[in-house]
Short mmCIF file of C-alpha atoms in Angstrom, two decimals:
data_model
loop_
_atom_site.label_atom_id
_atom_site.label_comp_id
_atom_site.label_asym_id
_atom_site.label_seq_id
_atom_site.Cartn_x
_atom_site.Cartn_y
_atom_site.Cartn_z
CA UNK P 1 -10.23 -22.02 -50.70
CA UNK P 2 -10.19 -23.56 -47.22
CA UNK P 3 -13.00 -25.99 -46.41
CA UNK P 4 -14.45 -26.81 -42.98
CA UNK P 5 -12.48 -30.06 -42.70
CA UNK P 6 -9.17 -28.24 -43.29
CA UNK P 7 -10.14 -25.60 -40.76
CA UNK P 8 -11.01 -28.17 -38.10
CA UNK P 9 -7.84 -30.16 -38.80
CA UNK P 10 -5.39 -27.26 -38.77
CA UNK P 11 -7.10 -25.08 -36.23
CA UNK P 12 -7.51 -21.37 -35.80
CA UNK P 13 -3.84 -20.56 -35.15
CA UNK P 14 -2.65 -22.43 -38.25
CA UNK P 15 -5.21 -20.73 -40.51
CA UNK P 16 -4.22 -17.36 -39.12
CA UNK P 17 -0.55 -18.17 -39.74
CA UNK P 18 -1.24 -19.22 -43.36
CA UNK P 19 -3.24 -16.06 -44.03
CA UNK P 20 -0.50 -13.98 -42.44
CA UNK P 21 2.07 -15.38 -44.89
CA UNK P 22 -0.23 -14.82 -47.89
CA UNK P 23 -0.86 -11.23 -46.86
CA UNK P 24 2.85 -10.52 -46.41
CA UNK P 25 3.40 -11.73 -49.99
CA UNK P 26 0.86 -9.17 -51.22
CA UNK P 27 2.22 -6.22 -49.25
CA UNK P 28 4.95 -3.83 -50.36
CA UNK P 29 6.83 -3.77 -47.04
CA UNK P 30 9.36 -1.19 -48.25
CA UNK P 31 6.55 1.20 -49.13
CA UNK P 32 4.83 0.52 -45.81
CA UNK P 33 8.02 1.45 -43.96
CA UNK P 34 7.83 4.95 -45.48
CA UNK P 35 4.09 5.36 -44.74
CA UNK P 36 2.86 6.99 -41.50
CA UNK P 37 1.99 4.27 -38.98
CA UNK P 38 -1.77 4.93 -38.73
CA UNK P 39 -2.16 5.15 -42.52
CA UNK P 40 -0.15 1.95 -43.00
CA UNK P 41 -2.34 0.10 -40.48
CA UNK P 42 -5.52 1.21 -42.26
CA UNK P 43 -4.14 0.06 -45.63
CA UNK P 44 -3.05 -3.31 -44.28
CA UNK P 45 -6.34 -3.85 -42.44
CA UNK P 46 -8.18 -3.41 -45.74
CA UNK P 47 -5.91 -6.01 -47.39
CA UNK P 48 -6.39 -8.41 -44.47
CA UNK P 49 -10.19 -8.15 -44.58
CA UNK P 50 -10.21 -8.77 -48.33
CA UNK P 51 -7.97 -11.83 -47.90
CA UNK P 52 -10.21 -13.29 -45.20
CA UNK P 53 -13.36 -12.68 -47.25
CA UNK P 54 -11.94 -14.65 -50.20
CA UNK P 55 -11.43 -17.72 -48.01
CA UNK P 56 -14.34 -20.06 -47.31
CA UNK P 57 -13.84 -19.98 -43.53
CA UNK P 58 -16.53 -21.22 -41.12
CA UNK P 59 -16.32 -17.96 -39.11
CA UNK P 60 -18.89 -15.39 -38.05
CA UNK P 61 -18.41 -11.72 -38.90
CA UNK P 62 -17.15 -11.02 -35.35
CA UNK P 63 -14.64 -13.89 -35.60
CA UNK P 64 -13.43 -12.62 -38.98
CA UNK P 65 -12.89 -9.15 -37.49
CA UNK P 66 -11.02 -10.70 -34.58
CA UNK P 67 -8.76 -12.62 -36.96
CA UNK P 68 -8.15 -9.45 -39.01
CA UNK P 69 -7.12 -7.54 -35.88
CA UNK P 70 -4.86 -10.38 -34.71
CA UNK P 71 -3.10 -10.56 -38.09
CA UNK P 72 -2.64 -6.78 -37.93
CA UNK P 73 -1.07 -7.21 -34.46
CA UNK P 74 1.27 -9.86 -35.93
CA UNK P 75 2.45 -7.43 -38.61
CA UNK P 76 2.75 -4.23 -36.57
CA UNK P 77 2.70 -5.25 -32.92
CA UNK P 78 3.48 -8.04 -30.50
CA UNK P 79 0.97 -10.63 -31.66
CA UNK P 80 -1.23 -12.15 -28.93
CA UNK P 81 0.25 -9.78 -26.33
CA UNK P 82 -1.29 -6.68 -27.95
CA UNK P 83 -4.68 -6.86 -26.15
CA UNK P 84 -2.85 -7.27 -22.84
CA UNK P 85 -0.64 -4.25 -23.54
CA UNK P 86 -3.77 -2.18 -24.25
CA UNK P 87 -5.29 -3.06 -20.87
CA UNK P 88 -4.18 -0.39 -18.33
CA UNK P 89 -5.17 -2.58 -15.35
CA UNK P 90 -2.44 -5.16 -16.12
CA UNK P 91 0.88 -4.52 -14.36
CA UNK P 92 2.86 -7.61 -15.44
CA UNK P 93 2.73 -9.98 -18.41
CA UNK P 94 4.51 -13.31 -17.78
CA UNK P 95 5.09 -15.70 -20.68
CA UNK P 96 6.29 -19.00 -19.20
CA UNK P 97 6.00 -20.94 -22.46
CA UNK P 98 4.44 -20.30 -25.85
CA UNK P 99 1.14 -21.78 -24.61
CA UNK P 100 1.17 -20.44 -21.04
CA UNK P 101 0.70 -16.69 -20.43
CA UNK P 102 -0.05 -15.18 -17.03
CA UNK P 103 -0.86 -11.59 -16.07
CA UNK P 104 -0.83 -9.67 -12.82
CA UNK P 105 -3.81 -7.42 -12.18
CA UNK P 106 -4.30 -5.51 -8.90
CA UNK P 107 -1.55 -7.58 -7.30
CA UNK P 108 -3.09 -10.94 -8.25
CA UNK P 109 -1.80 -13.47 -10.79
CA UNK P 110 -4.25 -14.73 -13.42
CA UNK P 111 -3.78 -17.26 -16.22
CA UNK P 112 -4.98 -16.11 -19.66
CA UNK P 113 -6.39 -18.14 -22.53
CA UNK P 114 -4.00 -16.48 -25.00
CA UNK P 115 -1.21 -18.49 -26.63
CA UNK P 116 1.46 -18.19 -29.27
CA UNK P 117 1.43 -20.65 -32.17
CA UNK P 118 4.70 -22.30 -31.13
CA UNK P 119 8.19 -21.55 -29.82
CA UNK P 120 9.29 -19.98 -33.08
CA UNK P 121 6.30 -17.60 -33.02
CA UNK P 122 7.22 -16.47 -29.49
CA UNK P 123 10.86 -16.13 -30.53
CA UNK P 124 9.84 -13.84 -33.44
CA UNK P 125 8.05 -11.50 -31.04
CA UNK P 126 11.04 -11.45 -28.67
CA UNK P 127 13.36 -10.65 -31.59
CA UNK P 128 11.04 -7.83 -32.67
CA UNK P 129 11.16 -6.27 -29.19
CA UNK P 130 14.91 -6.44 -28.66
CA UNK P 131 15.84 -5.33 -32.19
CA UNK P 132 13.90 -2.09 -31.69
CA UNK P 133 16.31 -1.00 -28.95
CA UNK P 134 19.46 -2.22 -30.67
CA UNK P 135 19.89 -5.36 -28.59
CA UNK P 136 20.12 -8.99 -29.63
CA UNK P 137 19.27 -12.44 -28.33
CA UNK P 138 20.77 -15.67 -29.65
CA UNK P 139 22.62 -18.75 -28.41
CA UNK P 140 25.75 -16.73 -27.65
CA UNK P 141 23.69 -14.16 -25.70
CA UNK P 142 20.55 -15.99 -24.51
CA UNK P 143 19.38 -13.36 -21.99
CA UNK P 144 18.37 -9.80 -22.70
CA UNK P 145 16.82 -6.74 -21.02
CA UNK P 146 14.93 -4.37 -23.29
CA UNK P 147 12.05 -1.93 -23.16
CA UNK P 148 8.86 -1.15 -25.02
CA UNK P 149 8.08 2.32 -26.46
CA UNK P 150 5.91 3.11 -23.40
CA UNK P 151 8.87 2.45 -21.08
CA UNK P 152 7.74 -1.01 -19.95
CA UNK P 153 10.66 -3.27 -19.06
CA UNK P 154 11.14 -6.58 -20.87
CA UNK P 155 13.31 -9.52 -19.85
CA UNK P 156 13.62 -12.50 -22.18
CA UNK P 157 15.59 -15.73 -21.94
CA UNK P 158 15.81 -18.51 -24.53
CA UNK P 159 17.22 -22.06 -24.75
CA UNK P 160 19.61 -23.51 -23.79
CA UNK P 161 19.15 -21.52 -20.56
CA UNK P 162 15.34 -21.74 -20.67
CA UNK P 163 14.62 -25.47 -20.59
CA UNK P 164 10.97 -25.39 -21.73
CA UNK P 165 11.43 -22.91 -24.56
CA UNK P 166 11.64 -19.11 -24.80
CA UNK P 167 10.12 -17.17 -21.91
CA UNK P 168 9.55 -13.50 -21.32
CA UNK P 169 8.35 -11.10 -18.62
CA UNK P 170 7.07 -7.58 -19.19
CA UNK P 171 6.91 -5.11 -16.30
CA UNK P 172 4.33 -2.56 -17.40
CA UNK P 173 4.78 1.20 -17.23
CA UNK P 174 1.67 3.01 -18.41
CA UNK P 175 1.65 6.02 -20.67
CA UNK P 176 0.43 8.03 -17.67
CA UNK P 177 2.67 7.11 -14.70
CA UNK P 178 1.21 7.19 -11.20
CA UNK P 179 1.22 10.60 -9.55
CA UNK P 180 1.61 11.61 -5.92
CA UNK P 181 -2.17 12.01 -5.74
CA UNK P 182 -2.60 8.42 -6.98
CA UNK P 183 -0.29 7.10 -4.25
CA UNK P 184 -2.29 8.91 -1.57
CA UNK P 185 -5.65 7.73 -2.96
CA UNK P 186 -4.30 4.15 -3.20
CA UNK P 187 -3.24 4.42 0.47
CA UNK P 188 0.35 3.68 -0.46
CA UNK P 189 1.44 6.69 1.59
CA UNK P 190 -0.22 9.53 3.52
CA UNK P 191 -0.29 13.20 2.63
CA UNK P 192 1.95 14.29 5.58
CA UNK P 193 4.62 11.67 4.80
CA UNK P 194 4.59 12.62 1.12
CA UNK P 195 4.83 16.31 2.00
CA UNK P 196 7.90 15.60 4.14
CA UNK P 197 9.53 13.63 1.31
CA UNK P 198 8.72 16.45 -1.12
CA UNK P 199 10.52 18.95 1.12
CA UNK P 200 13.46 16.57 1.51
CA UNK P 201 13.86 16.37 -2.29
CA UNK P 202 13.61 20.15 -2.69
CA UNK P 203 16.16 20.62 0.13
CA UNK P 204 18.63 18.38 -1.75
CA UNK P 205 18.79 15.46 0.66
CA UNK P 206 20.17 12.21 -0.78
CA UNK P 207 17.43 9.57 -0.65
CA UNK P 208 17.70 5.80 -1.12
CA UNK P 209 14.47 3.97 -2.02
CA UNK P 210 14.57 0.34 -0.88
CA UNK P 211 12.20 -2.53 -1.56
CA UNK P 212 11.75 -6.02 -2.93
CA UNK P 213 10.97 -7.07 -6.49
CA UNK P 214 7.70 -5.55 -7.69
CA UNK P 215 7.36 -3.33 -4.62
CA UNK P 216 7.07 -0.16 -6.71
CA UNK P 217 10.53 1.36 -6.23
CA UNK P 218 10.76 2.81 -9.76
CA UNK P 219 7.21 4.18 -9.56
CA UNK P 220 8.01 5.92 -6.28
CA UNK P 221 11.32 7.21 -7.66
CA UNK P 222 9.36 8.71 -10.56
CA UNK P 223 7.06 10.50 -8.13
CA UNK P 224 9.89 11.86 -5.96
CA UNK P 225 11.88 13.00 -9.01
CA UNK P 226 8.87 15.10 -9.96
CA UNK P 227 9.71 17.41 -7.04
CA UNK P 228 13.11 18.33 -8.49
CA UNK P 229 12.89 22.00 -9.57
CA UNK P 230 12.69 22.74 -13.29
CA UNK P 231 15.73 25.02 -12.94
CA UNK P 232 18.07 22.06 -12.23
CA UNK P 233 19.90 19.81 -14.69
CA UNK P 234 19.11 16.13 -14.10
CA UNK P 235 21.14 13.18 -15.40
CA UNK P 236 19.47 9.75 -15.18
CA UNK P 237 21.44 6.48 -15.41
CA UNK P 238 19.73 3.13 -15.94
CA UNK P 239 20.33 -0.42 -17.13
CA UNK P 240 17.12 -0.28 -19.18
CA UNK P 241 15.47 3.14 -19.41
CA UNK P 242 12.26 3.14 -17.32
CA UNK P 243 12.12 6.52 -15.61
CA UNK P 244 9.65 9.03 -17.02
CA UNK P 245 10.79 12.38 -15.65
CA UNK P 246 8.59 15.35 -16.52
CA UNK P 247 11.28 18.04 -16.27
CA UNK P 248 12.58 19.59 -19.47
CA UNK P 249 16.28 19.68 -18.56
CA UNK P 250 16.91 15.92 -18.36
CA UNK P 251 19.74 13.87 -19.91
CA UNK P 252 18.98 10.14 -20.04
CA UNK P 253 21.83 7.60 -20.11
CA UNK P 254 21.51 3.85 -20.58
CA UNK P 255 24.00 1.00 -20.34
CA UNK P 256 25.02 -1.02 -23.38
CA UNK P 257 25.58 -4.79 -23.53
CA UNK P 258 28.62 -6.30 -25.27
CA UNK P 259 28.48 -6.87 -29.02
CA UNK P 260 28.64 -10.28 -30.71
CA UNK P 261 32.41 -10.34 -30.10
CA UNK P 262 31.95 -9.67 -26.39
CA UNK P 263 33.27 -6.12 -26.64
CA UNK P 264 31.87 -2.61 -26.36
CA UNK P 265 29.89 -3.05 -23.14
CA UNK P 266 29.24 0.13 -21.15
CA UNK P 267 28.36 -0.48 -17.49
CA UNK P 268 26.54 1.72 -15.01
CA UNK P 269 29.77 2.58 -13.20
CA UNK P 270 31.22 4.11 -16.36
CA UNK P 271 28.07 6.15 -16.87
CA UNK P 272 28.10 7.39 -13.26
CA UNK P 273 31.74 8.48 -13.62
CA UNK P 274 30.99 10.15 -16.94
CA UNK P 275 27.93 11.92 -15.55
CA UNK P 276 30.15 13.82 -13.11
CA UNK P 277 31.69 15.58 -16.11
CA UNK P 278 28.28 16.62 -17.44
CA UNK P 279 27.63 19.38 -14.88
CA UNK P 280 24.63 17.70 -13.24
CA UNK P 281 22.64 19.31 -10.45
CA UNK P 282 21.10 15.94 -9.66
CA UNK P 283 22.10 12.39 -10.50
CA UNK P 284 19.30 9.82 -10.52
CA UNK P 285 20.39 6.17 -10.77
CA UNK P 286 17.49 3.86 -11.61
CA UNK P 287 18.93 1.08 -9.43
CA UNK P 288 22.35 0.43 -7.96
CA UNK P 289 23.33 -3.18 -8.59
CA UNK P 290 27.11 -3.34 -8.38
CA UNK P 291 30.37 -1.45 -8.16
CA UNK P 292 28.77 1.82 -9.30
CA UNK P 293 27.55 2.16 -5.68
CA UNK P 294 31.03 3.45 -4.73
CA UNK P 295 30.98 6.21 -7.35
CA UNK P 296 27.41 7.08 -6.44
CA UNK P 297 28.40 7.56 -2.79
CA UNK P 298 31.40 9.66 -3.75
CA UNK P 299 29.21 11.85 -5.98
CA UNK P 300 26.78 12.38 -3.11
CA UNK P 301 29.70 13.34 -0.86
CA UNK P 302 31.34 15.75 -3.30
CA UNK P 303 28.74 18.34 -4.16
CA UNK P 304 26.14 16.35 -6.13
CA UNK P 305 23.52 16.52 -3.42
CA UNK P 306 19.87 15.69 -3.88
CA UNK P 307 20.67 12.45 -5.67
CA UNK P 308 18.09 9.65 -5.78
CA UNK P 309 18.45 5.93 -6.36
CA UNK P 310 16.84 2.56 -5.56
CA UNK P 311 18.15 -0.74 -4.23
CA UNK P 312 16.73 -4.24 -3.73
CA UNK P 313 16.41 -4.89 0.01
CA UNK P 314 13.75 -5.97 2.50
CA UNK P 315 14.55 -3.50 5.32
CA UNK P 316 16.44 -0.20 5.66
CA UNK P 317 19.24 -2.01 7.52
CA UNK P 318 19.49 -4.61 4.75
CA UNK P 319 19.71 -1.76 2.23
CA UNK P 320 22.82 -0.41 3.95
CA UNK P 321 24.38 -3.89 4.03
CA UNK P 322 23.71 -4.31 0.30
CA UNK P 323 25.28 -0.94 -0.50
CA UNK P 324 28.34 -1.94 1.54
CA UNK P 325 28.58 -5.26 -0.31
CA UNK P 326 28.28 -3.54 -3.70
CA UNK P 327 31.04 -1.06 -2.82
CA UNK P 328 33.33 -4.02 -2.08
CA UNK P 329 32.71 -5.25 -5.65
CA UNK P 330 34.90 -2.35 -6.86
CA UNK P 331 37.92 -4.30 -5.48
CA UNK P 332 39.65 -1.24 -4.03
CA UNK P 333 40.29 -2.86 -0.62
CA UNK P 334 38.67 0.01 1.27
CA UNK P 335 38.38 -0.71 5.02
CA UNK P 336 34.85 -1.57 6.20
CA UNK P 337 34.74 1.40 8.57
CA UNK P 338 35.68 3.81 5.77
CA UNK P 339 32.90 2.41 3.56
CA UNK P 340 30.36 2.81 6.37
CA UNK P 341 31.51 6.36 7.02
CA UNK P 342 30.97 7.12 3.33
CA UNK P 343 27.48 5.63 3.51
CA UNK P 344 26.62 7.51 6.73
CA UNK P 345 27.70 10.87 5.34
CA UNK P 346 26.29 10.36 1.82
CA UNK P 347 22.76 9.01 2.43
CA UNK P 348 20.36 11.12 4.48
CA UNK P 349 17.27 8.90 4.43
CA UNK P 350 15.96 5.52 3.33
CA UNK P 351 12.38 5.05 2.15
CA UNK P 352 11.33 1.41 2.50
CA UNK P 353 8.54 0.16 0.23
CA UNK P 354 6.88 -3.22 0.54
CA UNK P 355 4.34 -5.23 -1.38
CA UNK P 356 1.67 -6.46 1.00
CA UNK P 357 0.08 -9.91 0.95
CA UNK P 358 -3.07 -8.42 -0.65
CA UNK P 359 -1.03 -7.06 -3.58
CA UNK P 360 -1.01 -3.42 -2.44
CA UNK P 361 2.22 -1.43 -2.19
CA UNK P 362 2.96 0.78 0.80
CA UNK P 363 5.72 2.95 2.21
CA UNK P 364 6.38 0.98 5.40
CA UNK P 365 9.25 3.07 6.77
CA UNK P 366 10.99 6.41 6.41
CA UNK P 367 14.32 6.16 8.24
CA UNK P 368 17.01 8.79 8.79
CA UNK P 369 20.74 7.99 8.74
CA UNK P 370 22.14 9.81 11.77
CA UNK P 371 25.88 8.98 11.57
CA UNK P 372 28.18 6.38 13.07
CA UNK P 373 28.13 4.71 16.47
CA UNK P 374 31.42 2.87 16.76
CA UNK P 375 31.56 0.52 13.74
CA UNK P 376 27.83 0.70 13.00
CA UNK P 377 25.87 3.11 10.81
CA UNK P 378 23.11 4.43 13.07
CA UNK P 379 19.59 5.19 11.90
CA UNK P 380 16.22 6.15 13.35
CA UNK P 381 12.76 5.61 11.90
CA UNK P 382 10.64 8.73 11.48
CA UNK P 383 7.46 7.12 10.09
CA UNK P 384 6.35 3.51 9.96
CA UNK P 385 3.35 1.58 8.69
CA UNK P 386 1.95 -0.38 11.61
CA UNK P 387 0.20 -3.56 10.46
CA UNK P 388 -2.80 -4.73 12.44
CA UNK P 389 -3.74 -7.99 10.74
CA UNK P 390 -5.83 -9.12 7.78
CA UNK P 391 -9.43 -8.09 7.11
CA UNK P 392 -12.14 -10.57 6.09
CA UNK P 393 -11.75 -9.62 2.43
CA UNK P 394 -8.01 -10.44 2.59
CA UNK P 395 -6.82 -6.83 2.65
CA UNK P 396 -4.05 -5.76 5.02
CA UNK P 397 -5.22 -3.64 7.97
CA UNK P 398 -2.98 -0.98 9.47
CA UNK P 399 -2.12 2.70 9.64
CA UNK P 400 0.80 5.05 9.14
CA UNK P 401 2.34 6.27 12.35
CA UNK P 402 4.95 8.81 13.44
CA UNK P 403 7.51 7.38 15.88
CA UNK P 404 7.76 10.62 17.85
CA UNK P 405 11.35 11.28 16.75
CA UNK P 406 12.12 14.63 15.13
CA UNK P 407 14.75 14.06 12.42
CA UNK P 408 18.11 15.78 12.54
CA UNK P 409 17.72 16.82 8.90
CA UNK P 410 14.79 19.06 9.90
CA UNK P 411 17.42 21.77 10.54
CA UNK P 412 18.50 21.46 6.93
CA UNK P 413 14.90 21.72 5.76
CA UNK P 414 14.45 24.86 7.88
CA UNK P 415 17.61 26.37 6.34
CA UNK P 416 16.12 25.70 2.89
CA UNK P 417 12.96 27.58 3.88
CA UNK P 418 10.71 24.64 4.82
CA UNK P 419 9.43 24.76 8.39
CA UNK P 420 7.95 21.55 9.77
CA UNK P 421 5.16 21.49 12.31
CA UNK P 422 6.28 19.73 15.53
CA UNK P 423 2.92 17.92 15.59
CA UNK P 424 3.92 16.09 12.39
CA UNK P 425 6.32 13.93 14.44
CA UNK P 426 4.57 13.89 17.84
CA UNK P 427 1.32 12.17 16.96
CA UNK P 428 0.00 9.40 14.74
CA UNK P 429 -0.36 10.18 11.05
CA UNK P 430 -3.18 7.81 10.25
CA UNK P 431 -4.17 6.70 6.77
#
């Protein structure tokens, strides 16, 4: 039995940890592994409640139920992070240290009162996450990217690289990803702009989605990929699988890190090259980060039209510079002009997304690549988001606006059977 003095001395977390160990001793884990998940949880919850009731703990009924649920989360889930993962309003979970957990909700950072017991408790949860996807984290490989069953992306880093102890960030992807209708209702984009992008995807234009960290590039890529016809074969390539395509004919590929001997790594470039042999109608690369940019451009230029990808950049022009830099990482000594010609002929449009100061995400530019002018890749903006200051409540004021330029690719859209109204480009598209 545990008396009040022991409880006050050791604290809630210690008591919970002791009970957790006692319960594990009572459970037949091998049998639980063969039991359906919901049934197993019900059985364990009964055992947990019985164990708590036998202890003389100075806890109310509600506190006992809370402890039972938390112990259940320790056995089946991610411990103190479980209530955060069940909250659909949370977009990021940031664990700086075992006793410091932040969340992002509606674009704002908030500190939570939740904590892990200690570094080793946090490390156990990290190990549980990465082992589920066949990855590992230890002193020889102290950084890892992984994912949760709902597609949320996890990055973890441990000592000696993390000075203050293990830390982890979780980029949430809900079970129900945002739809085109959600983006319009959230004022991230207007109906006319989205309709144009929809027709561009259906007409097999190659589109590059550019934006900074947390701008919503993957979310927007998910929405645009939804316009790919069901009759086409899609191959997706990612570092950590995040995309949630709704089509039936989808093949998902994911990179692999090196094993404990430093061998067996499979990079994105190898997957892009291999995907060309898989008879794809569309190739969707979650994000180009390195030398695979060259193979992506070549695929776009050699019959694999309608490809989609994202890149980290703050402006459409920066996006082109980054692609050029990544192509040079292939070490093939291709002249700069030849690389730019490849870019100009491969990419038809760049969609720039930005995260505003009030936490909202918006499509701030849709720019067309028009070709080469001397040594420079030329482009023209079709739509922009014109900012007009900050409102009293801190929200960003502005509206979406057509620049008055009719894109050259409109001829291609017409050939594919999509006629665009001239008024779409001649007047403001406010939203």
